[in-house]
């Protein structure tokens, strides 16, 4: 099922790894789409989207459980936004099925739209108009009428701490404020499901933290289901109950919790800094030690991914390295999601 | 059941009003585009008026070497021919003006003009023509003999045996500018509608706000009607300004205000809706402006702007009947002057305009429903 494989990257670093049989795992986990019988907010089944000869989404299947924050990760151009556009009816699938809150998006888009709150990547705010006018227009489009209308708008603006700026044109807002306003607008009609496309793209660190807090509150205090796309792994780690990583329109990491993913795709990483680089023969030798998943060497730093919690081979590794060089520093840590992505796709997150 | 129905209607109307108000507010904040949409149609009107005023008459120097009564009568005949812009000057100054390219021709009334006519002698009028433009050259070649004929008919009525006996269809003549200005108003409504609505529709795509509309559960037809209403209200500023210019500046007073109001409304619906379709399809305001102007100019020339289209080339006269400006000019000529310029007549022309308006609204709704079905996201 598994085999050793050597990859050389453009920066000169190389990796020798045990190639996990992802197809096997996919075939097992995809069955979850069919067998999961809990409440489902979104069910995507064998979704394909083509633009001419280009396949943007390639046979994608996944479920988003009711009441969870689900993260769809992937580099730019991986198919995240296309997937989310299809879920919201902004783009039509070439084939496959998408069920949102029990409604087939190709048949009952109106019902889907009524129960969906959306924060598109570009926010879709009328920047020339005031925050209040934007909210008021949204209220009219979504049928939020009656005596509660003004109260509801006030409540939402207060939620994102923008009530004081209600009469200012949105064009005068910072990126973070615009995102918060878009979030308030998406919540105005009290949707069951919220989709956030790159919710903190271009937002400063402070605003990012505030937006994260709002999103977590949506789930914890209001019981909303949230689907978000991001290419910030840190964001997914902080917010999501489960994440899936897609690249070139395909799942490369199956839906799982961030902790489980770390556990599953490389348990421990050992960083060893040496005084001089070691030969590729020695790298290969280390790779062949039982329990080693991959070995990379970049600028005199060896990164060794070890499976399980078995550190018994550590002494053996140190002895081998000392034959060619001297060790300056050794550290042990969990892999971050960037490394998981790298190990699965062979590329880093593209900007 | 009735309550549900009335709630639906209330929400439908609410979406229309919200959409219209939103578009008006957005446009008012973007003054450059608003001014463009108002000024370009007015510019169009003024530009063609200038063209009509200057292009119709040739600047001509008149050198008068005889002060006698016949010479004066001939000057009067030239002045009333509506073909010359006359500059009375000396021979040397006239030569200078010709060399500088400021006049098309020099007509000289020789010193022996009166004497020769009294004695029944033949006399030659020297006419020097700057024949660099055949259009003006031919104007002079036609106008000088006509002035001579006119002069003879007035000066020697007994010697002119053949006279035209004119019976007019209408009680009064209509000035060329007064006829043209009505056609210009129609094409300006077209241009203003296309620009205003096209910009309103394209702005949604340009700024990505179309997603807010397409993701909403609001009825797409209500959204589209709201956009039509908003653009019409904005377009009405331009139309009102044009009416003020035509009525108070140029002095063309409509004979039938009711017709003017109804047909203006119909044309605005048609062209505003066409503008929405264009804006939705091209999705860029910068493309809307040249496209609107590029469409308006040829249609203006095709539609019988300078005289009834049916008097022109038969192929053109047939082709032009498939577009609304032709009928717009016809009904406006009736509203302003009481003229009938098409074989179909006012009622049929008006009904055809109703059909155009309905078709355009339907087409516009199909376009927006199609956008929603196919999805707005390119990728």
XYZ file of C-alpha atoms in Angstrom:
730
model
C 0.000 0.000 0.000
C 2.793 2.433 0.748
C 6.029 3.127 -1.052
C 9.035 5.413 -0.642
C 9.238 8.349 -3.007
C 11.785 11.138 -3.491
C 10.676 14.682 -4.447
C 13.013 17.572 -5.248
C 11.662 21.136 -4.918
C 12.631 24.295 -6.728
C 14.432 25.714 -3.706
C 16.803 22.761 -3.769
C 15.268 20.962 -0.839
C 14.276 17.374 -1.245
C 11.885 15.070 0.500
C 11.795 11.316 0.696
C 8.515 10.080 2.031
C 6.226 7.143 2.435
C 3.484 7.897 -0.036
C 0.221 7.211 1.729
C -2.398 5.560 -0.365
C -4.815 8.509 -0.417
C -7.092 6.844 -2.956
C -7.651 3.997 -0.541
C -8.507 6.416 2.230
C -10.790 8.375 -0.083
C -12.701 5.279 -1.028
C -13.263 4.519 2.631
C -14.084 8.048 3.773
C -16.331 8.910 0.834
C -18.669 6.245 2.064
C -19.217 8.514 5.061
C -21.091 10.875 2.730
C -23.662 8.171 2.199
C -23.709 6.533 5.601
C -23.709 9.612 7.846
C -27.284 9.869 9.120
C -27.029 12.864 11.458
C -28.470 16.273 10.574
C -26.735 17.573 7.454
C -26.573 21.208 6.366
C -24.817 20.628 3.043
C -24.428 17.385 1.136
C -22.226 17.477 -1.973
C -22.250 14.338 -4.045
C -19.905 13.686 -6.986
C -19.826 17.367 -7.946
C -18.129 18.268 -11.205
C -17.718 21.782 -12.613
C -16.049 22.405 -15.930
C -15.241 25.699 -17.667
C -14.626 24.571 -21.241
C -11.818 22.032 -21.065
C -10.782 23.119 -17.589
C -12.140 21.041 -14.737
C -12.466 23.316 -11.718
C -14.218 20.765 -9.469
C -13.463 17.136 -10.028
C -15.882 14.642 -8.514
C -16.079 16.316 -5.116
C -18.131 14.692 -2.360
C -18.452 15.898 1.220
C -20.940 16.759 3.898
C -21.196 19.707 6.250
C -22.898 18.691 9.468
C -25.593 20.827 11.010
C -24.256 23.251 13.608
C -20.560 22.909 12.791
C -17.965 25.289 11.429
C -16.586 23.603 8.357
C -13.478 24.869 6.643
C -12.687 24.368 3.011
C -8.996 24.951 2.578
C -6.835 25.152 -0.444
C -4.516 27.433 -2.346
C -5.809 30.109 -4.695
C -7.326 28.491 -7.769
C -7.919 25.204 -5.977
C -11.694 25.313 -6.481
C -12.849 26.589 -3.076
C -14.720 29.609 -4.378
C -16.187 27.636 -7.278
C -17.503 25.083 -4.786
C -19.013 27.770 -2.610
C -20.467 29.538 -5.661
C -22.204 26.316 -6.644
C -23.522 25.781 -3.113
C -25.017 29.283 -3.154
C -26.350 29.023 -6.692
C -24.000 31.622 -8.153
C -22.572 28.990 -10.445
C -24.238 26.001 -12.022
C -22.743 22.512 -11.577
C -21.776 20.550 -14.671
C -22.901 17.379 -12.907
C -23.411 16.000 -9.438
C -25.765 16.941 -6.678
C -25.705 19.652 -4.029
C -28.307 19.557 -1.276
C -28.425 22.588 1.005
C -30.625 22.354 4.102
C -32.582 19.592 2.413
C -33.103 21.517 -0.838
C -31.586 20.609 -4.176
C -29.919 23.825 -5.365
C -30.855 23.140 -8.997
C -34.532 22.830 -8.096
C -35.265 25.028 -5.125
C -32.738 27.822 -5.150
C -35.245 30.342 -3.778
C -35.618 28.390 -0.496
C -31.842 27.950 -0.283
C -31.296 31.684 -0.738
C -33.869 32.527 1.945
C -32.025 30.437 4.539
C -28.473 31.236 3.459
C -26.367 34.111 4.705
C -23.464 34.951 2.461
C -20.256 36.875 2.856
C -18.660 36.740 -0.585
C -14.947 37.265 -0.971
C -15.359 40.814 -2.263
C -18.065 41.548 0.392
C -20.519 42.830 -2.276
C -21.263 45.932 -0.223
C -22.480 49.135 -1.833
C -19.482 51.179 -0.770
C -20.935 54.495 -1.903
C -23.862 54.028 0.478
C -23.971 54.123 4.279
C -23.825 51.042 6.474
C -27.464 51.559 7.449
C -28.601 51.877 3.808
C -26.775 48.666 2.949
C -28.517 46.861 5.791
C -31.872 48.407 4.952
C -31.581 47.379 1.290
C -30.685 43.838 2.338
C -33.698 43.779 4.655
C -35.989 44.703 1.766
C -34.484 42.051 -0.506
C -34.893 39.359 2.135
C -38.345 40.415 3.274
C -37.257 41.595 6.734
C -40.145 43.974 7.235
C -42.419 45.203 9.968
C -41.753 46.924 13.251
C -38.739 44.764 14.082
C -36.857 45.781 10.971
C -35.060 48.805 12.401
C -34.498 47.007 15.691
C -32.971 44.055 13.880
C -30.624 46.261 11.835
C -29.552 48.076 15.009
C -28.970 44.751 16.752
C -26.784 43.429 13.954
C -24.779 46.651 13.672
C -24.255 46.585 17.409
C -23.150 42.958 17.196
C -20.281 43.905 14.888
C -19.694 47.192 16.746
C -20.505 49.391 13.768
C -23.659 51.106 15.008
C -21.755 54.318 15.712
C -20.684 54.390 12.067
C -24.113 53.538 10.665
C -24.453 56.770 8.699
C -20.959 56.751 7.205
C -20.356 55.586 3.638
C -18.872 52.096 3.565
C -16.051 53.435 1.386
C -14.672 55.155 4.499
C -14.436 51.831 6.388
C -11.285 49.761 6.840
C -11.059 46.253 5.359
C -11.901 44.712 8.727
C -14.920 46.956 9.215
C -16.222 46.062 5.762
C -15.894 42.352 6.576
C -17.738 42.886 9.849
C -20.489 44.807 8.099
C -20.805 42.070 5.482
C -21.114 39.581 8.328
C -23.827 41.675 10.014
C -25.673 41.950 6.728
C -25.469 38.200 6.163
C -26.980 37.604 9.611
C -29.757 40.160 9.250
C -32.380 37.733 7.978
C -31.367 35.141 10.590
C -30.131 32.459 8.169
C -29.625 28.854 9.265
C -26.479 28.500 7.209
C -23.741 31.029 6.714
C -21.053 30.902 4.100
C -17.953 33.004 4.408
C -15.613 33.144 1.457
C -12.133 34.062 2.711
C -13.594 35.976 5.698
C -10.326 37.624 6.744
C -8.660 38.128 3.365
C -6.773 41.422 3.446
C -7.771 42.109 7.045
C -5.282 43.273 9.684
C -4.370 40.981 12.570
C -6.513 42.781 15.153
C -9.634 42.760 12.984
C -8.973 39.147 12.069
C -9.125 38.147 15.709
C -12.396 40.086 16.149
C -13.950 38.400 13.115
C -12.890 34.998 14.422
C -14.651 35.748 17.700
C -17.870 36.650 15.856
C -17.738 33.453 13.829
C -17.170 31.273 16.891
C -20.054 33.064 18.641
C -22.328 32.344 15.694
C -21.896 28.661 16.273
C -21.734 28.607 20.033
C -24.423 31.159 20.903
C -26.682 31.106 17.872
C -26.245 27.505 16.714
C -25.518 28.487 13.114
C -23.843 26.225 10.624
C -20.865 27.961 9.057
C -19.048 27.015 5.897
C -15.908 29.004 5.299
C -13.143 28.961 2.776
C -9.686 30.108 3.610
C -6.121 29.663 2.601
C -4.952 30.589 6.075
C -4.301 27.309 7.845
C -4.037 29.131 11.146
C -7.556 30.443 10.621
C -8.938 26.992 9.922
C -7.160 25.681 12.966
C -8.643 28.411 15.166
C -12.218 28.243 13.877
C -13.136 24.958 12.300
C -14.640 21.856 13.811
C -13.722 19.994 10.662
C -11.701 20.902 7.619
C -11.218 19.533 4.149
C -8.349 20.500 1.903
C -8.926 20.706 -1.825
C -6.505 21.306 -4.640
C -7.167 21.258 -8.387
C -10.841 20.682 -7.561
C -10.190 17.449 -5.673
C -10.118 16.584 -2.008
C -6.547 16.057 -0.917
C -7.372 15.917 2.767
C -10.631 14.406 3.815
C -12.952 16.192 6.222
C -11.544 15.856 9.689
C -10.779 17.867 12.780
C -7.543 19.855 12.634
C -6.145 17.773 15.523
C -7.013 14.499 13.827
C -5.407 15.678 10.616
C -2.207 16.439 12.420
C -2.353 13.037 14.053
C -3.101 11.330 10.801
C -0.657 12.979 8.435
C 2.526 12.995 10.477
C 2.583 12.717 14.206
C 5.891 14.219 15.250
C 8.376 16.386 13.436
C 11.993 16.539 14.508
C 14.020 19.521 13.334
C 17.778 18.900 13.461
C 20.171 21.730 12.635
C 23.646 20.566 11.557
C 26.899 22.435 11.039
C 27.051 21.270 7.406
C 24.659 19.537 5.050
C 24.640 15.751 4.876
C 24.704 13.679 1.691
C 21.548 12.506 -0.041
C 22.702 8.912 0.543
C 22.559 9.550 4.278
C 19.156 11.217 3.911
C 17.954 8.073 2.136
C 19.490 5.954 4.855
C 17.578 7.848 7.557
C 14.426 7.575 5.514
C 14.729 3.804 5.528
C 14.640 3.628 9.312
C 11.412 2.106 10.520
C 8.815 4.649 11.641
C 10.186 7.533 9.533
C 7.653 9.031 7.130
C 9.724 11.650 5.383
C 13.042 13.443 5.523
C 13.800 16.858 4.025
C 16.980 18.892 4.154
C 16.976 22.667 3.635
C 19.886 24.950 4.571
C 21.529 22.515 6.987
C 18.204 21.795 8.668
C 16.817 18.290 8.518
C 13.097 17.915 9.008
C 12.164 14.367 9.887
C 8.526 13.316 10.112
C 8.015 10.354 12.381
C 4.867 8.283 12.699
C 3.296 7.487 16.064
C 4.923 8.379 19.322
C 7.817 5.985 18.891
C 10.973 8.001 19.426
C 13.214 4.946 19.822
C 14.902 5.636 16.499
C 16.089 9.074 17.634
C 19.409 7.749 18.916
C 20.002 5.898 15.663
C 19.310 9.061 13.621
C 21.725 11.143 15.727
C 24.462 8.537 15.321
C 24.039 8.496 11.543
C 24.143 12.293 11.248
C 27.235 12.551 13.440
C 29.103 10.457 10.877
C 28.964 13.324 8.369
C 28.308 16.461 10.408
C 27.796 17.887 13.887
C 24.388 18.615 15.394
C 23.847 22.191 16.559
C 20.244 21.924 17.693
C 17.409 19.398 17.973
C 13.724 20.200 18.517
C 10.506 18.200 18.426
C 7.030 19.471 17.557
C 3.632 18.667 15.997
C 3.325 19.319 12.254
C 1.434 22.454 11.257
C -1.233 22.378 8.602
C 1.097 23.961 6.070
C 3.300 20.914 6.370
C 0.340 18.604 6.075
C -0.680 20.386 2.915
C 2.851 20.217 1.575
C 3.153 16.539 2.278
C -0.124 15.817 0.519
C 0.070 18.056 -2.510
C 3.804 18.408 -2.970
C 3.342 22.183 -3.060
C 3.000 24.913 -0.514
C -0.026 27.167 -0.330
C -0.032 29.225 -3.466
C -0.697 32.937 -3.217
C -54.888 32.964 1.268
C -55.612 36.585 0.436
C -53.344 37.692 3.266
C -50.468 35.594 1.871
C -51.116 37.032 -1.583
C -51.161 40.607 -0.317
C -47.968 39.959 1.691
C -46.301 38.680 -1.504
C -47.442 41.740 -3.458
C -46.294 44.020 -0.644
C -42.835 42.388 -0.641
C -42.710 42.545 -4.432
C -43.441 46.282 -4.388
C -41.013 46.762 -1.522
C -38.213 45.131 -3.572
C -39.059 47.357 -6.570
C -38.955 50.518 -4.463
C -35.821 49.462 -2.575
C -34.032 48.652 -5.824
C -35.074 51.948 -7.418
C -34.047 53.969 -4.376
C -30.741 52.141 -4.081
C -29.878 52.831 -7.742
C -30.830 56.491 -7.416
C -28.730 56.906 -4.270
C -25.775 55.090 -5.829
C -25.937 57.197 -8.996
C -26.220 60.436 -7.044
C -23.000 59.599 -5.215
C -21.185 59.033 -8.515
C -21.596 62.516 -9.917
C -19.238 62.070 -12.846
C -21.329 59.245 -14.289
C -24.576 61.035 -13.491
C -23.404 64.189 -15.236
C -22.195 62.143 -18.200
C -25.613 60.556 -18.528
C -27.331 63.947 -18.411
C -24.861 66.007 -20.396
C -24.113 63.635 -23.268
C -27.719 63.600 -24.568
C -27.885 67.403 -24.287
C -24.524 67.667 -26.050
C -25.875 65.417 -28.740
C -28.822 67.756 -29.177
C -26.675 70.888 -29.353
C -24.076 69.284 -31.601
C -26.572 68.347 -34.265
C -28.291 71.714 -33.992
C -24.983 73.416 -34.688
C -24.429 71.030 -37.551
C -27.838 71.896 -38.963
C -27.386 75.617 -38.481
C -23.896 75.871 -39.923
C -23.923 73.070 -42.458
C -27.008 74.248 -44.346
C -25.718 77.632 -45.438
C -22.528 78.506 -47.247
C -20.487 81.525 -46.076
C -20.339 83.776 -49.106
C -18.797 87.161 -49.725
C -20.998 89.572 -51.656
C -19.219 92.413 -53.435
C -21.745 95.078 -54.371
C -20.412 97.514 -57.005
C -23.814 98.904 -57.902
C -26.087 100.693 -55.399
C -29.149 100.779 -57.677
C -32.629 99.365 -56.810
C -32.205 96.188 -58.891
C -28.934 95.457 -57.137
C -30.699 95.891 -53.787
C -33.472 93.552 -54.898
C -30.905 90.954 -55.911
C -29.189 91.216 -52.511
C -32.581 90.660 -50.893
C -33.203 87.578 -53.088
C -29.874 86.131 -52.002
C -30.565 86.849 -48.349
C -33.958 85.116 -48.493
C -32.675 82.040 -50.295
C -31.627 80.366 -46.958
C -28.524 79.174 -48.780
C -25.940 81.828 -47.986
C -24.378 83.375 -44.945
C -23.672 86.699 -46.631
C -20.716 88.937 -45.827
C -20.958 92.193 -47.793
C -17.436 93.381 -48.374
C -15.004 94.890 -50.848
C -13.435 92.939 -53.663
C -9.973 92.917 -52.084
C -11.265 91.849 -48.652
C -13.355 89.139 -50.291
C -10.221 87.770 -52.000
C -8.427 87.722 -48.671
C -11.322 85.848 -47.022
C -11.317 83.325 -49.862
C -7.566 82.803 -49.543
C -7.900 82.348 -45.788
C -10.539 79.683 -46.423
C -13.200 81.595 -44.477
C -15.729 81.726 -47.308
C -16.912 79.339 -49.984
C -17.588 81.843 -52.738
C -17.476 85.450 -53.873
C -20.488 86.786 -55.745
C -20.016 90.186 -57.352
C -22.835 92.484 -58.418
C -21.098 94.490 -61.148
C -21.236 98.296 -61.411
C -23.429 98.223 -64.529
C -26.007 95.810 -63.040
C -28.982 98.203 -62.898
C -28.110 99.897 -66.171
C -27.855 96.638 -68.084
C -31.153 95.367 -66.731
C -32.910 98.611 -67.613
C -31.663 98.242 -71.182
C -32.532 94.581 -71.347
C -28.916 93.624 -71.881
C -27.425 90.347 -70.760
C -25.240 90.640 -67.682
C -22.817 88.215 -66.114
C -22.489 87.818 -62.343
C -18.933 86.762 -61.491
C -19.019 83.839 -59.024
C -15.684 82.613 -57.672
C -15.990 79.265 -55.846
C -13.580 77.538 -53.495
C -14.471 74.090 -54.769
C -12.572 72.029 -52.208
C -15.818 70.506 -50.887
C -18.277 69.348 -53.539
C -21.173 69.618 -51.103
C -20.696 73.348 -50.600
C -19.691 73.831 -54.242
C -22.978 72.332 -55.409
C -24.884 74.409 -52.852
C -23.475 77.547 -54.480
C -24.070 76.217 -58.002
C -27.735 75.598 -57.145
C -28.333 78.627 -54.970
C -27.043 81.386 -57.272
C -29.364 80.497 -60.209
C -32.235 80.114 -57.711
C -31.518 83.572 -56.336
C -31.495 84.927 -59.900
C -34.855 83.246 -60.633
C -36.304 84.569 -57.413
C -34.980 88.029 -58.208
C -36.544 87.947 -61.665
C -39.893 86.734 -60.361
C -40.025 89.699 -57.992
C -38.408 92.380 -60.159
C -40.075 91.501 -63.474
C -43.238 89.565 -62.607
C -44.717 90.038 -66.087
C -41.684 88.517 -67.780
C -41.794 85.250 -65.846
C -44.452 83.144 -67.546
C -44.187 80.019 -65.426
C -44.905 80.232 -61.744
C -45.397 77.577 -59.094
C -48.838 77.480 -57.500
C -48.154 76.091 -54.047
C -50.774 74.283 -51.959
C -49.497 73.451 -48.452
C -50.466 70.361 -46.465
C -49.941 72.178 -43.206
C -51.038 75.704 -42.386
C -47.537 76.885 -41.660
C -43.991 76.038 -42.714
C -41.758 74.364 -40.170
C -38.246 75.529 -39.722
C -35.624 72.882 -40.454
C -34.221 73.208 -36.945
C -37.672 72.915 -35.422
C -38.228 69.666 -37.318
C -34.781 68.311 -36.510
C -34.936 69.152 -32.822
C -37.854 66.770 -32.309
C -35.910 63.903 -33.861
C -32.953 64.863 -31.714
C -35.079 64.671 -28.595
C -36.020 61.060 -29.403
C -32.447 59.997 -29.970
C -31.361 61.868 -26.856
C -33.942 59.931 -24.810
C -32.463 56.802 -26.331
C -28.903 57.803 -25.507
C -29.769 58.967 -21.990
C -31.711 55.772 -21.257
C -28.957 53.498 -22.526
C -26.264 55.375 -20.628
C -28.148 55.674 -17.348
C -29.534 52.159 -17.166
C -26.462 50.586 -18.747
C -24.273 52.197 -16.096
C -26.642 51.117 -13.313
C -26.576 47.514 -14.472
C -22.849 47.362 -15.239
C -21.983 48.943 -11.884
C -23.405 45.872 -10.083
C -21.000 43.597 -11.951
C -18.050 45.966 -11.835
C -18.271 46.302 -8.046
C -19.302 42.710 -7.392
C -22.583 43.785 -5.776
C -24.553 41.681 -8.255
C -23.917 38.820 -5.814
C -26.045 40.603 -3.207
C -28.908 40.618 -5.711
C -28.441 37.124 -7.079
C -28.045 35.551 -3.640
C -31.256 37.098 -2.382
C -34.598 35.319 -2.514
C -36.159 38.452 -4.063
C -38.071 37.974 -7.303
C -35.730 38.735 -10.251
C -38.516 40.488 -12.132
C -39.101 42.789 -9.144
C -35.377 43.550 -9.052
C -35.386 44.314 -12.764
C -38.505 46.500 -12.559
C -36.911 48.337 -9.645
C -33.859 48.985 -11.771
C -36.052 50.215 -14.635
C -37.922 52.584 -12.318
C -34.701 53.902 -10.769
C -33.050 54.477 -14.128
C -36.190 56.132 -15.492
C -36.303 58.574 -12.594
C -32.644 59.426 -13.167
C -33.178 59.615 -16.922
C -36.100 61.980 -16.405
C -33.661 64.711 -15.260
C -32.001 64.568 -18.660
C -35.343 64.428 -20.481
C -36.730 67.374 -18.496
C -33.626 69.397 -19.295
C -34.052 68.611 -22.987
C -37.691 69.669 -22.952
C -36.702 72.956 -21.305
C -34.020 73.538 -23.976
C -36.402 72.677 -26.818
C -39.388 74.641 -25.530
C -37.780 77.685 -23.960
C -34.455 78.039 -25.753
C -35.281 76.860 -29.260
C -38.938 77.836 -29.027
C -40.663 74.669 -30.211
C -43.884 74.402 -28.255
C -45.589 70.979 -28.299
C -49.087 70.917 -29.761
C -50.064 67.846 -27.724
C -48.493 67.734 -24.247
C -50.407 64.567 -23.354
C -48.928 62.711 -26.325
C -45.495 64.040 -25.457
C -45.835 62.746 -21.890
C -47.144 59.284 -22.835
C -44.685 58.695 -25.658
C -41.747 59.983 -23.617
C -42.680 57.456 -20.937
C -42.919 54.634 -23.485
C -39.589 55.514 -25.080
C -37.923 55.788 -21.680
C -39.170 52.313 -20.704
C -37.896 50.901 -23.999
C -34.455 52.473 -23.918
C -33.861 52.186 -20.180
C -34.639 48.479 -20.450
C -32.359 48.175 -23.466
C -29.675 49.892 -21.394
C -30.139 47.352 -18.603
C -29.678 44.529 -21.083
C -26.526 46.130 -22.501
C -25.116 46.812 -19.023
C -25.865 43.246 -17.930
C -24.191 41.804 -21.000
C -21.063 44.000 -21.179
C -20.692 44.350 -17.372
C -18.387 47.365 -17.653
C -19.463 51.009 -17.497
C -16.573 52.059 -19.705
C -17.962 49.792 -22.415
C -21.520 51.069 -21.939
C -20.651 54.669 -22.940
C -19.099 54.021 -26.394
C -21.607 51.279 -27.125
C -24.543 53.574 -26.352
C -23.150 56.394 -28.494
C -22.160 53.939 -31.213
C -25.704 52.576 -31.350
C -27.473 55.927 -31.162
C -25.706 57.734 -34.019
C -26.415 55.266 -36.863
C -29.962 54.685 -35.606
C -30.462 58.450 -35.543
C -29.471 58.765 -39.207
C -31.535 55.713 -40.160
C -34.735 56.850 -38.533
C -35.839 59.833 -40.554
C -34.265 62.420 -38.332
C -33.983 65.085 -41.056
C -37.221 64.270 -42.853
C -39.666 61.365 -43.062
C -37.674 58.128 -43.492
C -40.007 57.016 -46.246
C -38.724 59.850 -48.451
C -35.280 58.311 -48.376
C -33.744 55.179 -49.798
C -36.355 52.339 -49.957
C -34.045 49.774 -48.337
C -33.222 52.116 -45.455
C -36.888 53.051 -45.123
C -37.798 49.359 -44.753
C -34.967 48.441 -42.392
C -35.627 51.349 -40.058
C -39.167 50.159 -39.368
C -37.764 47.370 -37.204
C -36.485 49.688 -34.504
C -38.277 52.030 -32.100
C -36.554 55.350 -32.891
C -38.370 55.452 -36.235
C -41.753 55.283 -34.492
C -40.511 57.534 -31.705
C -39.670 60.302 -34.175
C -43.042 59.848 -35.899
C -45.102 60.155 -32.700
C -42.971 63.043 -31.421
C -43.390 64.946 -34.699
C -47.111 64.571 -34.143
C -46.900 65.597 -30.500
C -44.846 68.708 -31.298
C -46.028 69.750 -34.779
C -49.113 67.656 -35.520
C -47.255 65.972 -38.408
C -47.858 62.492 -39.763
C -44.543 61.187 -41.056
C -45.270 57.449 -41.391
C -47.847 55.615 -43.512
C -49.048 53.757 -40.383
C -50.267 56.829 -38.503
C -50.189 57.916 -34.878
C -52.281 55.169 -33.239
C -50.489 52.267 -34.914
C -47.098 53.894 -34.273
C -48.022 54.348 -30.613
C -49.160 50.721 -30.311
C -45.935 49.546 -31.930
C -44.031 51.521 -29.304
C -46.074 49.789 -26.577
C -45.077 46.452 -28.108
C -41.408 47.508 -28.167
C -41.587 48.494 -24.484
C -43.223 45.205 -23.470
C -40.760 43.155 -25.528
C -37.783 44.977 -24.023
C -39.040 44.466 -20.453
C -39.608 40.767 -21.195
C -36.158 40.446 -22.817
C -34.553 42.171 -19.867
C -36.259 39.789 -17.434
C -35.138 36.807 -19.497
C -31.569 38.125 -19.389
C -31.566 38.513 -15.580
C -33.270 35.134 -15.024
C -30.693 33.595 -17.350
C -27.862 35.253 -15.422
C -29.286 33.787 -12.212
C -29.672 30.346 -13.797
C -26.280 30.229 -15.426
C -24.579 31.870 -12.491
C -22.683 35.096 -12.320
C -19.365 33.565 -11.340
C -17.087 33.042 -14.297
C -14.903 30.737 -12.236
